JSON list of C-alpha atoms and ligand atoms in Angstrom, two decimals:
[
{"chain": "A", "resi": 1, "resn": "UNK", "atom": "CA", "xyz": [42.08, -30.75, 24.22]},
{"chain": "A", "resi": 2, "resn": "UNK", "atom": "CA", "xyz": [41.46, -28.73, 27.06]},
{"chain": "A", "resi": 3, "resn": "UNK", "atom": "CA", "xyz": [44.05, -30.36, 29.21]},
{"chain": "A", "resi": 4, "resn": "UNK", "atom": "CA", "xyz": [41.80, -31.40, 32.54]},
{"chain": "A", "resi": 5, "resn": "UNK", "atom": "CA", "xyz": [40.14, -33.38, 29.33]},
{"chain": "A", "resi": 6, "resn": "UNK", "atom": "CA", "xyz": [43.47, -34.20, 28.06]},
{"chain": "A", "resi": 7, "resn": "UNK", "atom": "CA", "xyz": [44.16, -35.05, 31.83]},
{"chain": "A", "resi": 8, "resn": "UNK", "atom": "CA", "xyz": [41.38, -37.75, 32.24]},
{"chain": "A", "resi": 9, "resn": "UNK", "atom": "CA", "xyz": [41.39, -39.08, 28.40]},
{"chain": "A", "resi": 10, "resn": "UNK", "atom": "CA", "xyz": [45.28, -40.87, 29.18]},
{"chain": "A", "resi": 11, "resn": "UNK", "atom": "CA", "xyz": [45.10, -43.68, 29.28]},
{"chain": "A", "resi": 12, "resn": "UNK", "atom": "CA", "xyz": [47.82, -47.27, 29.50]},
{"chain": "A", "resi": 13, "resn": "UNK", "atom": "CA", "xyz": [47.31, -47.59, 25.29]},
{"chain": "A", "resi": 14, "resn": "UNK", "atom": "CA", "xyz": [49.18, -51.77, 25.41]},
{"chain": "A", "resi": 15, "resn": "UNK", "atom": "CA", "xyz": [47.57, -52.87, 21.94]},
{"chain": "A", "resi": 16, "resn": "UNK", "atom": "CA", "xyz": [49.02, -49.78, 19.03]},
{"chain": "A", "resi": 17, "resn": "UNK", "atom": "CA", "xyz": [47.73, -49.83, 15.10]},
{"chain": "A", "resi": 18, "resn": "UNK", "atom": "CA", "xyz": [50.79, -49.90, 12.78]},
{"chain": "A", "resi": 19, "resn": "UNK", "atom": "CA", "xyz": [50.43, -46.62, 11.65]},
{"chain": "A", "resi": 20, "resn": "UNK", "atom": "CA", "xyz": [53.35, -43.59, 12.41]},
{"chain": "A", "resi": 21, "resn": "UNK", "atom": "CA", "xyz": [53.17, -40.59, 13.55]},
{"chain": "A", "resi": 22, "resn": "UNK", "atom": "CA", "xyz": [54.69, -38.05, 12.11]},
{"chain": "A", "resi": 23, "resn": "UNK", "atom": "CA", "xyz": [57.84, -36.53, 13.42]},
{"chain": "A", "resi": 24, "resn": "UNK", "atom": "CA", "xyz": [56.29, -32.56, 12.94]},
{"chain": "A", "resi": 25, "resn": "UNK", "atom": "CA", "xyz": [54.23, -34.60, 15.73]},
{"chain": "A", "resi": 26, "resn": "UNK", "atom": "CA", "xyz": [56.59, -35.75, 17.77]},
{"chain": "A", "resi": 27, "resn": "UNK", "atom": "CA", "xyz": [59.30, -33.41, 17.70]},
{"chain": "A", "resi": 28, "resn": "UNK", "atom": "CA", "xyz": [55.67, -30.83, 19.10]},
{"chain": "A", "resi": 29, "resn": "UNK", "atom": "CA", "xyz": [55.10, -33.41, 21.55]},
{"chain": "A", "resi": 30, "resn": "UNK", "atom": "CA", "xyz": [58.71, -33.19, 23.13]},
{"chain": "A", "resi": 31, "resn": "UNK", "atom": "CA", "xyz": [58.73, -29.82, 22.64]},
{"chain": "A", "resi": 32, "resn": "UNK", "atom": "CA", "xyz": [55.67, -29.30, 24.22]},
{"chain": "A", "resi": 33, "resn": "UNK", "atom": "CA", "xyz": [57.04, -31.53, 27.60]},
{"chain": "A", "resi": 34, "resn": "UNK", "atom": "CA", "xyz": [60.22, -28.54, 27.78]},
{"chain": "A", "resi": 35, "resn": "UNK", "atom": "CA", "xyz": [57.61, -26.92, 29.38]},
{"chain": "A", "resi": 36, "resn": "UNK", "atom": "CA", "xyz": [57.61, -29.37, 32.56]},
{"chain": "A", "resi": 37, "resn": "UNK", "atom": "CA", "xyz": [60.05, -27.19, 35.74]},
{"chain": "A", "resi": 38, "resn": "UNK", "atom": "CA", "xyz": [62.52, -29.01, 37.00]},
{"chain": "A", "resi": 39, "resn": "UNK", "atom": "CA", "xyz": [65.18, -28.01, 39.23]},
{"chain": "A", "resi": 40, "resn": "UNK", "atom": "CA", "xyz": [67.06, -24.38, 39.09]},
{"chain": "A", "resi": 41, "resn": "UNK", "atom": "CA", "xyz": [65.87, -25.31, 34.93]},
{"chain": "A", "resi": 42, "resn": "UNK", "atom": "CA", "xyz": [68.61, -28.26, 34.75]},
{"chain": "A", "resi": 43, "resn": "UNK", "atom": "CA", "xyz": [66.58, -29.42, 32.30]},
{"chain": "A", "resi": 44, "resn": "UNK", "atom": "CA", "xyz": [68.57, -33.19, 33.03]},
{"chain": "A", "resi": 45, "resn": "UNK", "atom": "CA", "xyz": [66.84, -34.19, 30.57]},
{"chain": "A", "resi": 46, "resn": "UNK", "atom": "CA", "xyz": [66.96, -35.61, 27.23]},
{"chain": "A", "resi": 47, "resn": "UNK", "atom": "CA", "xyz": [65.31, -37.48, 24.65]},
{"chain": "A", "resi": 48, "resn": "UNK", "atom": "CA", "xyz": [65.78, -40.85, 21.65]},
{"chain": "A", "resi": 49, "resn": "UNK", "atom": "CA", "xyz": [62.85, -41.64, 19.14]},
{"chain": "A", "resi": 50, "resn": "UNK", "atom": "CA", "xyz": [62.99, -44.56, 18.26]},
{"chain": "A", "resi": 51, "resn": "UNK", "atom": "CA", "xyz": [60.85, -45.32, 15.19]},
{"chain": "A", "resi": 52, "resn": "UNK", "atom": "CA", "xyz": [61.07, -46.95, 11.96]},
{"chain": "A", "resi": 53, "resn": "UNK", "atom": "CA", "xyz": [64.10, -49.78, 11.62]},
{"chain": "A", "resi": 54, "resn": "UNK", "atom": "CA", "xyz": [65.78, -48.58, 14.88]},
{"chain": "A", "resi": 55, "resn": "UNK", "atom": "CA", "xyz": [62.56, -49.48, 16.07]},
{"chain": "A", "resi": 56, "resn": "UNK", "atom": "CA", "xyz": [62.04, -53.07, 14.34]},
{"chain": "A", "resi": 57, "resn": "UNK", "atom": "CA", "xyz": [65.48, -54.07, 14.96]},
{"chain": "A", "resi": 58, "resn": "UNK", "atom": "CA", "xyz": [65.23, -53.20, 19.32]},
{"chain": "A", "resi": 59, "resn": "UNK", "atom": "CA", "xyz": [61.87, -55.00, 19.44]},
{"chain": "A", "resi": 60, "resn": "UNK", "atom": "CA", "xyz": [63.77, -57.67, 17.49]},
{"chain": "A", "resi": 61, "resn": "UNK", "atom": "CA", "xyz": [66.57, -58.33, 19.65]},
{"chain": "A", "resi": 62, "resn": "UNK", "atom": "CA", "xyz": [64.51, -57.37, 22.34]},
{"chain": "A", "resi": 63, "resn": "UNK", "atom": "CA", "xyz": [62.27, -60.40, 21.64]},
{"chain": "A", "resi": 64, "resn": "UNK", "atom": "CA", "xyz": [65.83, -62.78, 21.35]},
{"chain": "A", "resi": 65, "resn": "UNK", "atom": "CA", "xyz": [66.89, -61.93, 24.64]},
{"chain": "A", "resi": 66, "resn": "UNK", "atom": "CA", "xyz": [63.62, -62.87, 26.35]},
{"chain": "A", "resi": 67, "resn": "UNK", "atom": "CA", "xyz": [63.17, -65.41, 24.74]},
{"chain": "A", "resi": 68, "resn": "UNK", "atom": "CA", "xyz": [66.74, -66.23, 24.95]},
{"chain": "A", "resi": 69, "resn": "UNK", "atom": "CA", "xyz": [66.28, -65.79, 28.68]},
{"chain": "A", "resi": 70, "resn": "UNK", "atom": "CA", "xyz": [68.21, -62.50, 29.23]},
{"chain": "A", "resi": 71, "resn": "UNK", "atom": "CA", "xyz": [68.56, -61.19, 32.51]},
{"chain": "A", "resi": 72, "resn": "UNK", "atom": "CA", "xyz": [67.15, -57.63, 32.39]},
{"chain": "A", "resi": 73, "resn": "UNK", "atom": "CA", "xyz": [69.06, -55.08, 33.70]},
{"chain": "A", "resi": 74, "resn": "UNK", "atom": "CA", "xyz": [66.87, -52.11, 33.58]},
{"chain": "A", "resi": 75, "resn": "UNK", "atom": "CA", "xyz": [68.62, -48.55, 34.73]},
{"chain": "A", "resi": 76, "resn": "UNK", "atom": "CA", "xyz": [66.80, -47.72, 37.17]},
{"chain": "A", "resi": 77, "resn": "UNK", "atom": "CA", "xyz": [66.76, -51.12, 39.61]},
{"chain": "A", "resi": 78, "resn": "UNK", "atom": "CA", "xyz": [63.63, -53.03, 38.56]},
{"chain": "A", "resi": 79, "resn": "UNK", "atom": "CA", "xyz": [61.21, -52.61, 41.82]},
{"chain": "A", "resi": 80, "resn": "UNK", "atom": "CA", "xyz": [57.92, -54.86, 43.76]},
{"chain": "A", "resi": 81, "resn": "UNK", "atom": "CA", "xyz": [55.26, -55.26, 45.67]},
{"chain": "A", "resi": 82, "resn": "UNK", "atom": "CA", "xyz": [57.54, -56.06, 48.42]},
{"chain": "A", "resi": 83, "resn": "UNK", "atom": "CA", "xyz": [59.50, -52.84, 47.87]},
{"chain": "A", "resi": 84, "resn": "UNK", "atom": "CA", "xyz": [56.28, -50.63, 48.30]},
{"chain": "A", "resi": 85, "resn": "UNK", "atom": "CA", "xyz": [54.87, -48.90, 51.96]},
{"chain": "A", "resi": 86, "resn": "UNK", "atom": "CA", "xyz": [51.34, -50.63, 52.98]},
{"chain": "A", "resi": 87, "resn": "UNK", "atom": "CA", "xyz": [49.49, -49.01, 51.30]},
{"chain": "A", "resi": 88, "resn": "UNK", "atom": "CA", "xyz": [50.77, -48.65, 47.70]},
{"chain": "A", "resi": 89, "resn": "UNK", "atom": "CA", "xyz": [50.92, -52.58, 48.19]},
{"chain": "A", "resi": 90, "resn": "UNK", "atom": "CA", "xyz": [47.13, -53.01, 48.56]},
{"chain": "A", "resi": 91, "resn": "UNK", "atom": "CA", "xyz": [46.31, -50.49, 46.00]},
{"chain": "A", "resi": 92, "resn": "UNK", "atom": "CA", "xyz": [48.88, -52.65, 43.27]},
{"chain": "A", "resi": 93, "resn": "UNK", "atom": "CA", "xyz": [47.12, -56.01, 44.12]},
{"chain": "A", "resi": 94, "resn": "UNK", "atom": "CA", "xyz": [43.72, -54.32, 43.14]},
{"chain": "A", "resi": 95, "resn": "UNK", "atom": "CA", "xyz": [45.36, -52.96, 40.17]},
{"chain": "A", "resi": 96, "resn": "UNK", "atom": "CA", "xyz": [45.81, -56.66, 39.38]},
{"chain": "A", "resi": 97, "resn": "UNK", "atom": "CA", "xyz": [42.34, -58.34, 40.64]},
{"chain": "A", "resi": 98, "resn": "UNK", "atom": "CA", "xyz": [41.19, -54.96, 38.18]},
{"chain": "A", "resi": 99, "resn": "UNK", "atom": "CA", "xyz": [43.30, -55.31, 34.94]},
{"chain": "A", "resi": 100, "resn": "UNK", "atom": "CA", "xyz": [43.48, -59.45, 35.42]},
{"chain": "A", "resi": 101, "resn": "UNK", "atom": "CA", "xyz": [40.21, -60.19, 34.32]},
{"chain": "A", "resi": 102, "resn": "UNK", "atom": "CA", "xyz": [40.92, -58.21, 30.71]},
{"chain": "A", "resi": 103, "resn": "UNK", "atom": "CA", "xyz": [45.01, -60.01, 30.54]},
{"chain": "A", "resi": 104, "resn": "UNK", "atom": "CA", "xyz": [42.76, -63.61, 30.21]},
{"chain": "A", "resi": 105, "resn": "UNK", "atom": "CA", "xyz": [39.37, -62.73, 28.49]},
{"chain": "A", "resi": 106, "resn": "UNK", "atom": "CA", "xyz": [42.30, -61.96, 25.47]},
{"chain": "A", "resi": 107, "resn": "UNK", "atom": "CA", "xyz": [45.63, -63.29, 26.72]},
{"chain": "A", "resi": 108, "resn": "UNK", "atom": "CA", "xyz": [46.46, -64.11, 23.47]},
{"chain": "A", "resi": 109, "resn": "UNK", "atom": "CA", "xyz": [46.26, -59.94, 21.47]},
{"chain": "A", "resi": 110, "resn": "UNK", "atom": "CA", "xyz": [48.10, -58.52, 25.42]},
{"chain": "A", "resi": 111, "resn": "UNK", "atom": "CA", "xyz": [51.10, -60.95, 25.56]},
{"chain": "A", "resi": 112, "resn": "UNK", "atom": "CA", "xyz": [51.46, -60.77, 21.66]},
{"chain": "A", "resi": 113, "resn": "UNK", "atom": "CA", "xyz": [51.80, -57.02, 21.84]},
{"chain": "A", "resi": 114, "resn": "UNK", "atom": "CA", "xyz": [54.50, -56.92, 25.08]},
{"chain": "A", "resi": 115, "resn": "UNK", "atom": "CA", "xyz": [56.63, -59.77, 23.45]},
{"chain": "A", "resi": 116, "resn": "UNK", "atom": "CA", "xyz": [56.68, -56.67, 20.17]},
{"chain": "A", "resi": 117, "resn": "UNK", "atom": "CA", "xyz": [56.61, -53.55, 22.34]},
{"chain": "A", "resi": 118, "resn": "UNK", "atom": "CA", "xyz": [52.72, -52.60, 21.79]},
{"chain": "A", "resi": 119, "resn": "UNK", "atom": "CA", "xyz": [52.87, -52.96, 18.82]},
{"chain": "A", "resi": 120, "resn": "UNK", "atom": "CA", "xyz": [53.73, -49.21, 19.05]},
{"chain": "A", "resi": 121, "resn": "UNK", "atom": "CA", "xyz": [55.24, -47.06, 15.92]},
{"chain": "A", "resi": 122, "resn": "UNK", "atom": "CA", "xyz": [57.61, -44.98, 17.75]},
{"chain": "A", "resi": 123, "resn": "UNK", "atom": "CA", "xyz": [58.75, -45.09, 21.61]},
{"chain": "A", "resi": 124, "resn": "UNK", "atom": "CA", "xyz": [60.20, -41.99, 23.32]},
{"chain": "A", "resi": 125, "resn": "UNK", "atom": "CA", "xyz": [63.44, -43.04, 25.28]},
{"chain": "A", "resi": 126, "resn": "UNK", "atom": "CA", "xyz": [63.67, -40.42, 28.28]},
{"chain": "A", "resi": 127, "resn": "UNK", "atom": "CA", "xyz": [67.67, -40.00, 29.16]},
{"chain": "A", "resi": 128, "resn": "UNK", "atom": "CA", "xyz": [69.99, -39.11, 31.99]},
{"chain": "A", "resi": 129, "resn": "UNK", "atom": "CA", "xyz": [73.32, -38.43, 32.28]},
{"chain": "A", "resi": 130, "resn": "UNK", "atom": "CA", "xyz": [75.16, -40.87, 34.57]},
{"chain": "A", "resi": 131, "resn": "UNK", "atom": "CA", "xyz": [74.07, -41.29, 38.59]},
{"chain": "A", "resi": 132, "resn": "UNK", "atom": "CA", "xyz": [70.95, -39.36, 37.93]},
{"chain": "A", "resi": 133, "resn": "UNK", "atom": "CA", "xyz": [70.23, -37.51, 41.93]},
{"chain": "A", "resi": 134, "resn": "UNK", "atom": "CA", "xyz": [66.97, -37.64, 43.54]},
{"chain": "A", "resi": 135, "resn": "UNK", "atom": "CA", "xyz": [65.68, -34.42, 41.79]},
{"chain": "A", "resi": 136, "resn": "UNK", "atom": "CA", "xyz": [66.57, -35.26, 38.08]},
{"chain": "A", "resi": 137, "resn": "UNK", "atom": "CA", "xyz": [64.95, -38.57, 37.98]},
{"chain": "A", "resi": 138, "resn": "UNK", "atom": "CA", "xyz": [61.65, -36.60, 39.44]},
{"chain": "A", "resi": 139, "resn": "UNK", "atom": "CA", "xyz": [61.95, -33.96, 37.61]},
{"chain": "A", "resi": 140, "resn": "UNK", "atom": "CA", "xyz": [61.88, -37.12, 34.62]},
{"chain": "A", "resi": 141, "resn": "UNK", "atom": "CA", "xyz": [58.50, -38.45, 36.13]},
{"chain": "A", "resi": 142, "resn": "UNK", "atom": "CA", "xyz": [57.01, -34.55, 35.29]},
{"chain": "A", "resi": 143, "resn": "UNK", "atom": "CA", "xyz": [58.57, -34.50, 31.74]},
{"chain": "A", "resi": 144, "resn": "UNK", "atom": "CA", "xyz": [57.35, -38.08, 31.08]},
{"chain": "A", "resi": 145, "resn": "UNK", "atom": "CA", "xyz": [53.49, -37.09, 31.77]},
{"chain": "A", "resi": 146, "resn": "UNK", "atom": "CA", "xyz": [54.28, -33.73, 30.00]},
{"chain": "A", "resi": 147, "resn": "UNK", "atom": "CA", "xyz": [55.68, -35.73, 27.30]},
{"chain": "A", "resi": 148, "resn": "UNK", "atom": "CA", "xyz": [51.92, -37.75, 27.78]},
{"chain": "A", "resi": 149, "resn": "UNK", "atom": "CA", "xyz": [49.91, -35.38, 28.08]},
{"chain": "A", "resi": 150, "resn": "UNK", "atom": "CA", "xyz": [51.05, -32.94, 25.37]},
{"chain": "A", "resi": 151, "resn": "UNK", "atom": "CA", "xyz": [50.75, -36.40, 22.64]},
{"chain": "A", "resi": 152, "resn": "UNK", "atom": "CA", "xyz": [47.03, -36.82, 24.44]},
{"chain": "A", "resi": 153, "resn": "UNK", "atom": "CA", "xyz": [46.21, -32.63, 23.25]},
{"chain": "A", "resi": 154, "resn": "UNK", "atom": "CA", "xyz": [47.74, -33.83, 20.04]},
{"chain": "A", "resi": 155, "resn": "UNK", "atom": "CA", "xyz": [45.55, -37.50, 19.27]},
{"chain": "A", "resi": 156, "resn": "UNK", "atom": "CA", "xyz": [48.35, -39.68, 19.91]},
{"chain": "A", "resi": 157, "resn": "UNK", "atom": "CA", "xyz": [47.90, -42.38, 22.63]},
{"chain": "A", "resi": 158, "resn": "UNK", "atom": "CA", "xyz": [50.19, -43.02, 24.71]},
{"chain": "A", "resi": 159, "resn": "UNK", "atom": "CA", "xyz": [52.20, -46.05, 26.96]},
{"chain": "A", "resi": 160, "resn": "UNK", "atom": "CA", "xyz": [54.80, -46.07, 30.34]},
{"chain": "A", "resi": 161, "resn": "UNK", "atom": "CA", "xyz": [56.84, -49.18, 30.35]},
{"chain": "A", "resi": 162, "resn": "UNK", "atom": "CA", "xyz": [58.99, -51.46, 32.39]},
{"chain": "A", "resi": 163, "resn": "UNK", "atom": "CA", "xyz": [59.13, -53.86, 29.80]},
{"chain": "A", "resi": 164, "resn": "UNK", "atom": "CA", "xyz": [60.49, -51.06, 26.83]},
{"chain": "A", "resi": 165, "resn": "UNK", "atom": "CA", "xyz": [63.43, -50.76, 28.97]},
{"chain": "A", "resi": 166, "resn": "UNK", "atom": "CA", "xyz": [64.44, -53.77, 30.04]},
{"chain": "A", "resi": 167, "resn": "UNK", "atom": "CA", "xyz": [68.11, -54.24, 28.12]},
{"chain": "A", "resi": 168, "resn": "UNK", "atom": "CA", "xyz": [68.80, -51.24, 27.66]},
{"chain": "A", "resi": 169, "resn": "UNK", "atom": "CA", "xyz": [72.33, -52.15, 26.57]},
{"chain": "A", "resi": 170, "resn": "UNK", "atom": "CA", "xyz": [70.12, -53.08, 23.52]},
{"chain": "A", "resi": 171, "resn": "UNK", "atom": "CA", "xyz": [68.62, -49.33, 23.38]},
{"chain": "A", "resi": 172, "resn": "UNK", "atom": "CA", "xyz": [72.12, -47.88, 23.58]},
{"chain": "A", "resi": 173, "resn": "UNK", "atom": "CA", "xyz": [73.75, -49.75, 20.32]},
{"chain": "A", "resi": 174, "resn": "UNK", "atom": "CA", "xyz": [70.97, -49.49, 18.56]},
{"chain": "A", "resi": 175, "resn": "UNK", "atom": "CA", "xyz": [70.19, -45.38, 18.86]},
{"chain": "A", "resi": 176, "resn": "UNK", "atom": "CA", "xyz": [73.92, -44.46, 19.00]},
{"chain": "A", "resi": 177, "resn": "UNK", "atom": "CA", "xyz": [73.81, -43.54, 22.73]},
{"chain": "A", "resi": 178, "resn": "UNK", "atom": "CA", "xyz": [77.14, -43.07, 24.55]},
{"chain": "A", "resi": 179, "resn": "UNK", "atom": "CA", "xyz": [77.90, -45.41, 27.08]},
{"chain": "A", "resi": 180, "resn": "UNK", "atom": "CA", "xyz": [76.93, -43.42, 30.52]},
{"chain": "A", "resi": 181, "resn": "UNK", "atom": "CA", "xyz": [73.55, -42.73, 29.29]},
{"chain": "A", "resi": 182, "resn": "UNK", "atom": "CA", "xyz": [70.79, -43.88, 31.33]},
{"chain": "A", "resi": 183, "resn": "UNK", "atom": "CA", "xyz": [68.23, -45.55, 30.18]},
{"chain": "A", "resi": 184, "resn": "UNK", "atom": "CA", "xyz": [65.69, -44.23, 32.66]},
{"chain": "A", "resi": 185, "resn": "UNK", "atom": "CA", "xyz": [62.30, -45.39, 31.00]},
{"chain": "A", "resi": 186, "resn": "UNK", "atom": "CA", "xyz": [60.67, -45.84, 27.70]},
{"chain": "A", "resi": 187, "resn": "UNK", "atom": "CA", "xyz": [57.07, -44.22, 26.32]},
{"chain": "A", "resi": 188, "resn": "UNK", "atom": "CA", "xyz": [55.81, -45.88, 23.91]},
{"chain": "A", "resi": 189, "resn": "UNK", "atom": "CA", "xyz": [53.27, -43.84, 21.21]},
{"chain": "A", "resi": 190, "resn": "UNK", "atom": "CA", "xyz": [51.22, -43.92, 18.77]},
{"chain": "A", "resi": 191, "resn": "UNK", "atom": "CA", "xyz": [47.18, -44.39, 17.64]},
{"chain": "A", "resi": 192, "resn": "UNK", "atom": "CA", "xyz": [45.46, -47.70, 19.20]},
{"chain": "A", "resi": 193, "resn": "UNK", "atom": "CA", "xyz": [43.50, -50.03, 18.03]},
{"chain": "A", "resi": 194, "resn": "UNK", "atom": "CA", "xyz": [40.37, -48.60, 19.89]},
{"chain": "A", "resi": 195, "resn": "UNK", "atom": "CA", "xyz": [38.50, -52.24, 19.93]},
{"chain": "A", "resi": 196, "resn": "UNK", "atom": "CA", "xyz": [40.91, -53.97, 22.03]},
{"chain": "A", "resi": 197, "resn": "UNK", "atom": "CA", "xyz": [39.71, -54.80, 25.32]},
{"chain": "A", "resi": 198, "resn": "UNK", "atom": "CA", "xyz": [42.91, -54.39, 26.41]},
{"chain": "A", "resi": 199, "resn": "UNK", "atom": "CA", "xyz": [42.59, -50.66, 25.26]},
{"chain": "A", "resi": 200, "resn": "UNK", "atom": "CA", "xyz": [38.81, -49.96, 26.98]},
{"chain": "A", "resi": 201, "resn": "UNK", "atom": "CA", "xyz": [40.43, -51.03, 30.28]},
{"chain": "A", "resi": 202, "resn": "UNK", "atom": "CA", "xyz": [40.53, -48.13, 32.84]},
{"chain": "A", "resi": 203, "resn": "UNK", "atom": "CA", "xyz": [42.31, -48.43, 35.91]},
{"chain": "A", "resi": 204, "resn": "UNK", "atom": "CA", "xyz": [40.76, -45.90, 38.94]},
{"chain": "A", "resi": 205, "resn": "UNK", "atom": "CA", "xyz": [41.60, -44.49, 41.47]},
{"chain": "A", "resi": 206, "resn": "UNK", "atom": "CA", "xyz": [41.94, -44.07, 45.79]},
{"chain": "A", "resi": 207, "resn": "UNK", "atom": "CA", "xyz": [39.17, -41.98, 46.75]},
{"chain": "A", "resi": 208, "resn": "UNK", "atom": "CA", "xyz": [41.06, -38.38, 47.37]},
{"chain": "A", "resi": 209, "resn": "UNK", "atom": "CA", "xyz": [40.55, -37.92, 50.59]},
{"chain": "A", "resi": 210, "resn": "UNK", "atom": "CA", "xyz": [42.61, -41.32, 51.65]},
{"chain": "A", "resi": 211, "resn": "UNK", "atom": "CA", "xyz": [46.00, -38.83, 49.76]},
{"chain": "A", "resi": 212, "resn": "UNK", "atom": "CA", "xyz": [45.13, -36.02, 50.42]},
{"chain": "A", "resi": 213, "resn": "UNK", "atom": "CA", "xyz": [44.45, -33.51, 54.05]},
{"chain": "A", "resi": 214, "resn": "UNK", "atom": "CA", "xyz": [43.92, -29.83, 53.84]},
{"chain": "A", "resi": 215, "resn": "UNK", "atom": "CA", "xyz": [45.11, -28.31, 56.89]},
{"chain": "A", "resi": 216, "resn": "UNK", "atom": "CA", "xyz": [43.58, -25.23, 58.54]},
{"chain": "B", "resi": 1, "resn": "FMN", "atom": "C1", "xyz": [57.30, -46.88, 35.78]},
{"chain": "B", "resi": 1, "resn": "FMN", "atom": "C2", "xyz": [55.84, -46.61, 35.48]},
{"chain": "B", "resi": 1, "resn": "FMN", "atom": "C3", "xyz": [55.70, -48.36, 34.92]},
{"chain": "B", "resi": 1, "resn": "FMN", "atom": "C4", "xyz": [55.18, -48.91, 34.07]},
{"chain": "B", "resi": 1, "resn": "FMN", "atom": "N1", "xyz": [55.90, -50.25, 34.18]},
{"chain": "B", "resi": 1, "resn": "FMN", "atom": "C5", "xyz": [54.15, -50.83, 33.27]},
{"chain": "B", "resi": 1, "resn": "FMN", "atom": "C6", "xyz": [54.65, -52.17, 32.06]},
{"chain": "B", "resi": 1, "resn": "FMN", "atom": "O1", "xyz": [56.20, -52.86, 32.72]},
{"chain": "B", "resi": 1, "resn": "FMN", "atom": "N2", "xyz": [54.04, -52.89, 32.30]},
{"chain": "B", "resi": 1, "resn": "FMN", "atom": "C7", "xyz": [52.41, -52.30, 31.82]},
{"chain": "B", "resi": 1, "resn": "FMN", "atom": "O2", "xyz": [51.74, -53.11, 31.14]},
{"chain": "B", "resi": 1, "resn": "FMN", "atom": "N3", "xyz": [52.09, -51.65, 32.51]},
{"chain": "B", "resi": 1, "resn": "FMN", "atom": "C8", "xyz": [53.51, -50.19, 32.37]},
{"chain": "B", "resi": 1, "resn": "FMN", "atom": "N4", "xyz": [53.29, -49.15, 33.47]},
{"chain": "B", "resi": 1, "resn": "FMN", "atom": "C9", "xyz": [51.52, -48.82, 33.45]},
{"chain": "B", "resi": 1, "resn": "FMN", "atom": "C10", "xyz": [50.95, -48.62, 34.26]},
{"chain": "B", "resi": 1, "resn": "FMN", "atom": "O3", "xyz": [50.72, -50.08, 34.46]},
{"chain": "B", "resi": 1, "resn": "FMN", "atom": "C11", "xyz": [49.31, -48.05, 34.47]},
{"chain": "B", "resi": 1, "resn": "FMN", "atom": "O4", "xyz": [50.10, -46.03, 34.07]},
{"chain": "B", "resi": 1, "resn": "FMN", "atom": "C12", "xyz": [48.85, -47.59, 35.25]},
{"chain": "B", "resi": 1, "resn": "FMN", "atom": "O5", "xyz": [48.22, -49.27, 35.69]},
{"chain": "B", "resi": 1, "resn": "FMN", "atom": "C13", "xyz": [48.17, -45.79, 35.53]},
{"chain": "B", "resi": 1, "resn": "FMN", "atom": "O6", "xyz": [46.51, -47.26, 34.57]},
{"chain": "B", "resi": 1, "resn": "FMN", "atom": "P1", "xyz": [46.70, -45.03, 33.45]},
{"chain": "B", "resi": 1, "resn": "FMN", "atom": "O7", "xyz": [48.20, -45.23, 32.99]},
{"chain": "B", "resi": 1, "resn": "FMN", "atom": "O8", "xyz": [46.27, -45.94, 32.35]},
{"chain": "B", "resi": 1, "resn": "FMN", "atom": "O9", "xyz": [45.78, -44.87, 34.34]},
{"chain": "B", "resi": 1, "resn": "FMN", "atom": "C14", "xyz": [53.70, -48.68, 34.35]},
{"chain": "B", "resi": 1, "resn": "FMN", "atom": "C15", "xyz": [53.74, -47.34, 34.94]},
{"chain": "B", "resi": 1, "resn": "FMN", "atom": "C16", "xyz": [55.15, -46.51, 35.32]},
{"chain": "B", "resi": 1, "resn": "FMN", "atom": "C17", "xyz": [54.50, -45.09, 35.85]}
]
């Protein structure tokens, strides 16, 4: 797949098939993502992929924690709409307005899928060392997007979601991570259920002239 096609076909996939992604494909996707630029070529990122038993345990323990009302404690603090600029907040409101009817049209699938971490067969956890600086977080965001585009290029769909990292201690325990490793983000990877409205939905973007100024 050409890179421009990958940019335009990648989309948030919120319901995956059970079909596993081959280890070689997962490895190739992460290897592709390593081409991401970083401050001084620091490559601060680490990746731990949960599949099979470790992922089954994470899904079960996340569900149990949620059912028990356990407080979320993501390593990168959760933010709310009010924490954003007026422009960003308006965009979020617009997105919610277009996405909510999709959820409501098949709310069973949405909530069931989310409660099972989208039923993804693999989750790539993106890790940083303790107390990461702003540029490492910037670099990790770029790494995340390269990873998702590489996945798209290899026929694998993805979802980056806060839901995957809201109980980071569970992730650290199940994946044998060290206590100082920051579980910054999770990217669900797999093959989408194409018939689900959740996956057919496409978010839109503001017109480019609202975010771009070219000065001669
Ligand atoms: C940092 C981050 C956190 C996200 N968390 C969630 C989430 O908790 N639940 C969800 O359904 N989507 C989540 N998303 C996906 C966004 O809603 C999605 O990327 C956005 O609406 C644009 O749609 P697209 O990815 O299909 O282009 C998250 C995306 C990012 C980058």
